XYZ file of C-alpha atoms in Angstrom:
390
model
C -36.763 -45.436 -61.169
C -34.547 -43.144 -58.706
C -35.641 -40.023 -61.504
C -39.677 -40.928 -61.425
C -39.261 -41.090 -57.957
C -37.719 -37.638 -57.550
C -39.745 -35.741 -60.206
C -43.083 -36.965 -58.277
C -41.665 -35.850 -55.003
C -41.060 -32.162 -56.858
C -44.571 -32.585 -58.487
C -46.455 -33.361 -55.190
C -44.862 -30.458 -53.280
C -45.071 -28.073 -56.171
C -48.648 -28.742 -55.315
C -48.580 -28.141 -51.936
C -47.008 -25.006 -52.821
C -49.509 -23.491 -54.971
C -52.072 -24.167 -52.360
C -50.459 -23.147 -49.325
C -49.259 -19.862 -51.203
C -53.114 -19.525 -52.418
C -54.319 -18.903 -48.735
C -51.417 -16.892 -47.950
C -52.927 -14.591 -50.961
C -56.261 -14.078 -49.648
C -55.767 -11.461 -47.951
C -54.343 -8.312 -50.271
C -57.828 -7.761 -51.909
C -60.203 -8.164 -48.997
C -58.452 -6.414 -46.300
C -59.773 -3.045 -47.544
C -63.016 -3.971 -46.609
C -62.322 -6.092 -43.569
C -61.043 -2.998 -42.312
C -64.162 -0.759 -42.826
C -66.082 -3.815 -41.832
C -64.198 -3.618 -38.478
C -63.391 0.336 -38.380
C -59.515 0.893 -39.051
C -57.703 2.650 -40.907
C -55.296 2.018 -43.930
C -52.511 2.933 -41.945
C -53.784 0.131 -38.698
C -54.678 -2.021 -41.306
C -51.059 -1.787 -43.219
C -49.487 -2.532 -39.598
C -52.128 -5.497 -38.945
C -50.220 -7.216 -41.904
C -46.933 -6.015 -40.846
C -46.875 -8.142 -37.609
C -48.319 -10.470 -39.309
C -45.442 -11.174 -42.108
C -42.984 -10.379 -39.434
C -43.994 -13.092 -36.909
C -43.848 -15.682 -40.216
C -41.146 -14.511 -42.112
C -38.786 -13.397 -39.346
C -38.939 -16.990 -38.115
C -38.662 -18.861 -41.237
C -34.956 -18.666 -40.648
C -35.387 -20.325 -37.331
C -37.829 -22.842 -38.472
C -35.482 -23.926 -41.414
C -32.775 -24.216 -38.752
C -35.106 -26.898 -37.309
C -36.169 -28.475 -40.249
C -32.148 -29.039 -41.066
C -31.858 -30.438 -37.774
C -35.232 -32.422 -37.294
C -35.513 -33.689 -40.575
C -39.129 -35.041 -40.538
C -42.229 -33.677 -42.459
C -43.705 -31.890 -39.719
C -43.656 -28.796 -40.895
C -44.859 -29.249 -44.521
C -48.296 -30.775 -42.877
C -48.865 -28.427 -39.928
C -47.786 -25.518 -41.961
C -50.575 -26.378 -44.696
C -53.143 -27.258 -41.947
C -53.056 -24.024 -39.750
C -52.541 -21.626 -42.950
C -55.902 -23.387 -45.005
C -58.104 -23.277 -42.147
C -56.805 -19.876 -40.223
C -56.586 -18.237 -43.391
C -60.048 -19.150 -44.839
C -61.470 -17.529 -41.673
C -60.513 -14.302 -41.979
C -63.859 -12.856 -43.903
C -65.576 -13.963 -40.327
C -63.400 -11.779 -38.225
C -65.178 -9.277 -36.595
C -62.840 -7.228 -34.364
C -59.416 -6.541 -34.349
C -58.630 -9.563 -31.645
C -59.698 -12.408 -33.951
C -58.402 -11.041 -37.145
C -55.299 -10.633 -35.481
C -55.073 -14.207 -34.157
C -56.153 -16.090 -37.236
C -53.544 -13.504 -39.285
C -50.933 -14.756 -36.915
C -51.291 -18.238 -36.712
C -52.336 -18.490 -40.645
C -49.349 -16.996 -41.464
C -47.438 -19.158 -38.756
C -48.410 -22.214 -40.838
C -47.141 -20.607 -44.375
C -43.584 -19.895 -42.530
C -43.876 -23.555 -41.319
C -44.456 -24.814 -44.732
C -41.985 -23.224 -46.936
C -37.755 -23.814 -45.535
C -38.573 -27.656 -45.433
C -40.466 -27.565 -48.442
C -37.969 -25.857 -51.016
C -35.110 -27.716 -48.975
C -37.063 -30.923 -50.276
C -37.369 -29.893 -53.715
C -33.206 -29.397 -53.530
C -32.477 -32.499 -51.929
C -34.124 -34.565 -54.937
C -32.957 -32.262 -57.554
C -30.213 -33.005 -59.132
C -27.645 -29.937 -59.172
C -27.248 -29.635 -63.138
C -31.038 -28.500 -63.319
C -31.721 -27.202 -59.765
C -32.750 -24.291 -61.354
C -35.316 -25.727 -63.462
C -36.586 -27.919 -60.483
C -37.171 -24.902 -58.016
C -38.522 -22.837 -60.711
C -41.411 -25.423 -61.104
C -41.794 -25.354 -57.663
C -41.699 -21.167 -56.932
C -43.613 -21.191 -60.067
C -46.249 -23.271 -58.694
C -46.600 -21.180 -55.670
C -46.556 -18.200 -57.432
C -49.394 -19.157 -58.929
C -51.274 -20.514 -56.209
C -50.678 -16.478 -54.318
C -51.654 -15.424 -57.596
C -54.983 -17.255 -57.349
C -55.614 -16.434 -53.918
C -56.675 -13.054 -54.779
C -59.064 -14.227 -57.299
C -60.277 -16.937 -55.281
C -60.936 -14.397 -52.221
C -62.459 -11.280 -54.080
C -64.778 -13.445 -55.807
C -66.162 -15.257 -53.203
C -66.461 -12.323 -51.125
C -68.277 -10.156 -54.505
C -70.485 -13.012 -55.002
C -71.387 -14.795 -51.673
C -70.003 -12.812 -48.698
C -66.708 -13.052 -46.783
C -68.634 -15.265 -44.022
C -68.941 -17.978 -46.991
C -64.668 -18.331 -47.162
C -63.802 -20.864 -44.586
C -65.584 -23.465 -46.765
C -62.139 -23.361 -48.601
C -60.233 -24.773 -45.514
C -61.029 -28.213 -46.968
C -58.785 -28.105 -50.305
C -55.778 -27.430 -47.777
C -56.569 -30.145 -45.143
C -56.723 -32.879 -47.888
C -53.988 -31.720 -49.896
C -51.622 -31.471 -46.691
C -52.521 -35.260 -45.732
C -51.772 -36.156 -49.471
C -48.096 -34.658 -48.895
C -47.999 -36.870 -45.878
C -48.568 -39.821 -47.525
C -46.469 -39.422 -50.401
C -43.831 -37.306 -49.756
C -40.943 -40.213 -48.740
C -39.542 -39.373 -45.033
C -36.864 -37.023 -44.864
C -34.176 -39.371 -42.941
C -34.119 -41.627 -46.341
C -32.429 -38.551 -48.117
C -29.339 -39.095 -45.620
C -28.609 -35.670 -45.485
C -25.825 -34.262 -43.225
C -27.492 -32.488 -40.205
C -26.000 -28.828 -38.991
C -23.327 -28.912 -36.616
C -23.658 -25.809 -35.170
C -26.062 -23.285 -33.025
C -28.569 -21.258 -35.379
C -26.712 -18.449 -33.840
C -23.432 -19.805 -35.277
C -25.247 -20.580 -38.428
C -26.520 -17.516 -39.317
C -23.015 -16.046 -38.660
C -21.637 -18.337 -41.506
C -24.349 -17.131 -43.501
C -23.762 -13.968 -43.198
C -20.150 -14.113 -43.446
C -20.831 -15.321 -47.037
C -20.471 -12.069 -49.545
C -22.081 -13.939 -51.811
C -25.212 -15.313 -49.846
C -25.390 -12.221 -47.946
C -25.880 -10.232 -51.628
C -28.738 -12.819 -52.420
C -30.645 -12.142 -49.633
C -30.375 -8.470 -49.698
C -31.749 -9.021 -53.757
C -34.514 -10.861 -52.361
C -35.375 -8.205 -50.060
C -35.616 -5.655 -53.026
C -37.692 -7.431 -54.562
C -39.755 -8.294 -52.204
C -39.729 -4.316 -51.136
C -41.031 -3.923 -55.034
C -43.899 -6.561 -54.771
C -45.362 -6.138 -51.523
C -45.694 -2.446 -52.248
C -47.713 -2.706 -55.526
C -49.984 -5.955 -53.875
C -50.783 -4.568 -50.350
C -50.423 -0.289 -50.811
C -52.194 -0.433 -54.174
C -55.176 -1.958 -53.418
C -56.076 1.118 -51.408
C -55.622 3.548 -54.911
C -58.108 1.405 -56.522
C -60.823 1.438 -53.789
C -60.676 4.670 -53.712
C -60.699 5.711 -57.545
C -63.985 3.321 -57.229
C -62.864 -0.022 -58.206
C -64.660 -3.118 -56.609
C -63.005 -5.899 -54.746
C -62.970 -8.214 -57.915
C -61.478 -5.562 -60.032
C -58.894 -5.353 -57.751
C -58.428 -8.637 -56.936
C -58.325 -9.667 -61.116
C -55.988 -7.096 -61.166
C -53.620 -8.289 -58.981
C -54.287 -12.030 -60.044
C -52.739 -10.793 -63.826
C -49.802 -9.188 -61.349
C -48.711 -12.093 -60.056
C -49.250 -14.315 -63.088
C -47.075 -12.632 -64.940
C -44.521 -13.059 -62.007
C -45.340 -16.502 -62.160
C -44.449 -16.698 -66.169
C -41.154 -15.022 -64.754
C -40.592 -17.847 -62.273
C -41.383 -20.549 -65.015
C -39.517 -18.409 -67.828
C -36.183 -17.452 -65.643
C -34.369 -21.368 -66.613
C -34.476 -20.231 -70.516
C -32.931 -16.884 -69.849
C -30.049 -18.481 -67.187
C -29.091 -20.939 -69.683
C -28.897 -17.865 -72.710
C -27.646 -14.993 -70.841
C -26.064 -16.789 -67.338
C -26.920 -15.880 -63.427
C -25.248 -12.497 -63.577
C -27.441 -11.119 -66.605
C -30.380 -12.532 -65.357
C -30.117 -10.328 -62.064
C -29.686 -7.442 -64.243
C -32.136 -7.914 -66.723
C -34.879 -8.313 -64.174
C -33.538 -5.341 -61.212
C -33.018 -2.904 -64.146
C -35.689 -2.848 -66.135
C -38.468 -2.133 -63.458
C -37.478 1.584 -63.007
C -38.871 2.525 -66.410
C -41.911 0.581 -66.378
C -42.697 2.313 -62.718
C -42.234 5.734 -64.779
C -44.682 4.953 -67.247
C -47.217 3.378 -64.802
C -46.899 6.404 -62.678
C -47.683 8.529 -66.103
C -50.721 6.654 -66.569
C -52.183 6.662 -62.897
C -52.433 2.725 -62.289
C -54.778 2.724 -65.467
C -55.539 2.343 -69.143
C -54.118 -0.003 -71.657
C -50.517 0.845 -71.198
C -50.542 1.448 -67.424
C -51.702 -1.818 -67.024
C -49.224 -3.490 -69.086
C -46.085 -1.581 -67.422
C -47.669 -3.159 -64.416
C -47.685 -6.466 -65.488
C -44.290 -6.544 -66.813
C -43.110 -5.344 -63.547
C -44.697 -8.178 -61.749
C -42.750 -10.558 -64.524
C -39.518 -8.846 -63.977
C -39.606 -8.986 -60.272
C -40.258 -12.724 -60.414
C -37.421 -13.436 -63.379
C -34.218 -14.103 -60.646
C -36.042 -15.886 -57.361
C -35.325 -19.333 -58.435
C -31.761 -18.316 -59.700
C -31.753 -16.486 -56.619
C -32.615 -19.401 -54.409
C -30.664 -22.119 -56.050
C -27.497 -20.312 -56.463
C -27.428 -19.830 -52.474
C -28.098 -23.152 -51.524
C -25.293 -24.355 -53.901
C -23.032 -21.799 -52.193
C -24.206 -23.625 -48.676
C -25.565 -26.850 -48.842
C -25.432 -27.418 -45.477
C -27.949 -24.968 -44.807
C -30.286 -25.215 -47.173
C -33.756 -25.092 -45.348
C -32.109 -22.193 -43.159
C -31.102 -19.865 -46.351
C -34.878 -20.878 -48.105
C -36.091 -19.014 -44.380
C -34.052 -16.156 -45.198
C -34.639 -15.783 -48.907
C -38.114 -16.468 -48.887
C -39.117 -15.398 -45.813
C -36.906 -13.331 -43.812
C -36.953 -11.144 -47.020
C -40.667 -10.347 -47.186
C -40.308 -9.704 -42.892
C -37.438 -6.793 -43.596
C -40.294 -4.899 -45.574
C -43.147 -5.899 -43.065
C -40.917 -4.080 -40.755
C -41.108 -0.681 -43.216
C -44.613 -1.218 -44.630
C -46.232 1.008 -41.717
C -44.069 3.997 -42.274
C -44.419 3.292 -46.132
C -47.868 3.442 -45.587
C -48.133 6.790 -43.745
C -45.495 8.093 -46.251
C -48.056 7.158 -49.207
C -51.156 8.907 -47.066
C -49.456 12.099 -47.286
C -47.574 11.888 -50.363
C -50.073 9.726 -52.860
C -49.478 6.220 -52.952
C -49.097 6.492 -56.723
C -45.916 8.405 -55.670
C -44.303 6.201 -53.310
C -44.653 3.049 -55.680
C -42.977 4.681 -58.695
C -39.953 5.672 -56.194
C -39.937 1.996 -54.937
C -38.964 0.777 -58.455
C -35.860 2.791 -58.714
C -34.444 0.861 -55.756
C -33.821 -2.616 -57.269
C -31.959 -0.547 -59.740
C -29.926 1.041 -57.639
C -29.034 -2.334 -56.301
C -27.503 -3.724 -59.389
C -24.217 -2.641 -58.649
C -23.885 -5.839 -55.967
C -24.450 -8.119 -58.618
C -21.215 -8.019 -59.728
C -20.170 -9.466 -56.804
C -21.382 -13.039 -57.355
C -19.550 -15.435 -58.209
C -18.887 -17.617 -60.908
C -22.052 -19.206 -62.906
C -21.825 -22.315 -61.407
C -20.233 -22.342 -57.752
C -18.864 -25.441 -58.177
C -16.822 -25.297 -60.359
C -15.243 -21.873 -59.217
């Protein structure tokens, strides 16, 4: 009984996951023409969603903090709530004021949703396949951003970006179906923090291990954002439409979300360690031969794909392996790996942007897939395949 319970528990939130992440995808193929809707540039537009990731992910660390301390389901609804409705709004915006409030508090509500959530899905797994368990659920989000794009681009090619808050209503029914069957979070027993979030994210940080899987989440996350947010600009302005674009990236982040699903089989064949390398090393030459081919063609699109798949392969080794190392901190570390990560670039997406104006985006994305690379070497560093037992 204890097992149905907990798989339905990881089954409902997976849900919530794929459609909270679906709003927080609207956004990459539209804002190209929100922005000549409302007059900005690339470059304004690129720091629009800057402060925008940074207000959410900066602070999922903090709200995880909470979440470890509250322990109630507060922020699984809200979050949902504010992200579906704020987030369906934005094809109405029409100045700079509103599309930055609704980008704010829409993605408030995703950075609300996702520490508690993935803490969840770790309480009621049981350690031997944690793995497995958070790969269903970063799968399931993974495909819900992947959708987003779709969903966004084709309502906007088809019936006009003023027609997209009609979507708000999938989120606001799906968050009050979390809240009635999620089980409350004080039944889980689960020891609460005993120290400030200031003295928490010290002994976070003074973890060599935890500290490396961050920094690999940040890499990634360097590698993603810059193909699903920078490259949407090449395309517009080699002529492709917005559902080109957004198709295109929907097949992107598919594949990553095959990754997600797929990353279990290759931990159990290959262990944690390979699994890093396998999926930071490979990308370089596939961002060669996409640069060869200009973004296009049979092959160019391929390399692409594969390097959304490979970017995807280690986040739920990534994210389980951490919270093993600290399971006292579990909601906080989900804020830092799956949050705090995607903030770091938000913070070097402007200047990354005005680097790619000058020197062709095409240029700046191939030299952003040498870096996971490059990172490789810290890999080493982790420790044993199953922390436990080391």
């Amino acid at each position: 009984m204890e097992t149905k319970i907990n798989k339905k528990v990881i089954k409902i939130l997976s849900l919530g996951h794929f459609v909270t992440d679906a709003y927080s995808g609207f956004l990459n193929p539209i804002m190209p023409f929100i922005a000549a809707k409302i007059g900005i540039t690339m470059a304004a537009a690129a720091v629009l969603i800057s402060v925008s990731n940074l207000t959410s992910s900066l602070s999922q660390p903090f709200f995880g903090y909470i979440a470890d301390k509250w322990q109630r389901r507060f922020f699984i609804f809200w979050g949902m709530i504010l992200a579906s409705i704020c987030l369906s709004f934005l094809g109405i915006a029409n100045n700079i004021y509103t599309l930055i409030i609704l980008l704010l508090v829409g993605h408030m509500g995703v950075s609300f949703f996702h520490p508690q959530a993935t803490s969840i899905v770790s309480n009621y797994s049981k350690c031997i396949q944690n793995s497995k368990d958070m790969s269903i659920f970063i799968a399931a989000g993974t495909f819900g951003f992947a959708l987003g794009p779709a969903v966004s681009s084709g309502i906007t090619e088809y019936f006009g970006m003023n027609k997209l808050p009609i979507v708000c209503v999938i989120g606001v029914i799906t968050a009050f179906i979390l809240l009635k069957k999620v089980p409350k979070i004080q039944s889980l027993n689960i020891e609460k923090p005993k120290v400030s979030i200031i003295g928490a994210i010290k002994k976070i940080f003074q973890n060599k291990p935890v500290s490396i899987l961050v920094a690999a989440s940040i890499v990634k996350s360097f590698v993603v954002s810059s193909f699903s947010i920078i490259l949407p600009f090449y395309w517009k302005s080699i002529g492709y439409n917005v559902s080109t674009i957004g198709y295109t990236l929907l097949m992107f982040l598919l594949a990553g979300a095959f990754g997600v699903i797929s990353s279990p089989f290759f931990e159990k064949r290959i262990g944690i360690k390979n699994v890093f390398y396998l999926s930071l090393i490979t990308i370089a030459p596939l961002g060669i031969i996409f640069y060869i081919m200009q973004g296009k063609g049979i092959i160019g699109i391929i390399a692409f794909i594969l390097i959304g798949y490979l970017s995807f392969l280690a986040v739920p080794v990534n994210m389980s392996l951490a919270q093993r190392l600290m399971p006292e901190f579990k909601s906080m570390i989900s804020g830092f790996i799956g949050g705090f990560s995607w903030g770091v670039i938000g913070l070097l997406l402007p200047a990354i942007s005005l680097i790619a104006e000058k020197t062709g985006i095409m240029n700046i994305l191939v030299a952003m897939t040498f870096i996971p690379a490059i990172f490789s070497y810290f890999i080493k560093y982790l420790p044993a395949e199953n922390p436990e037992e080391s």
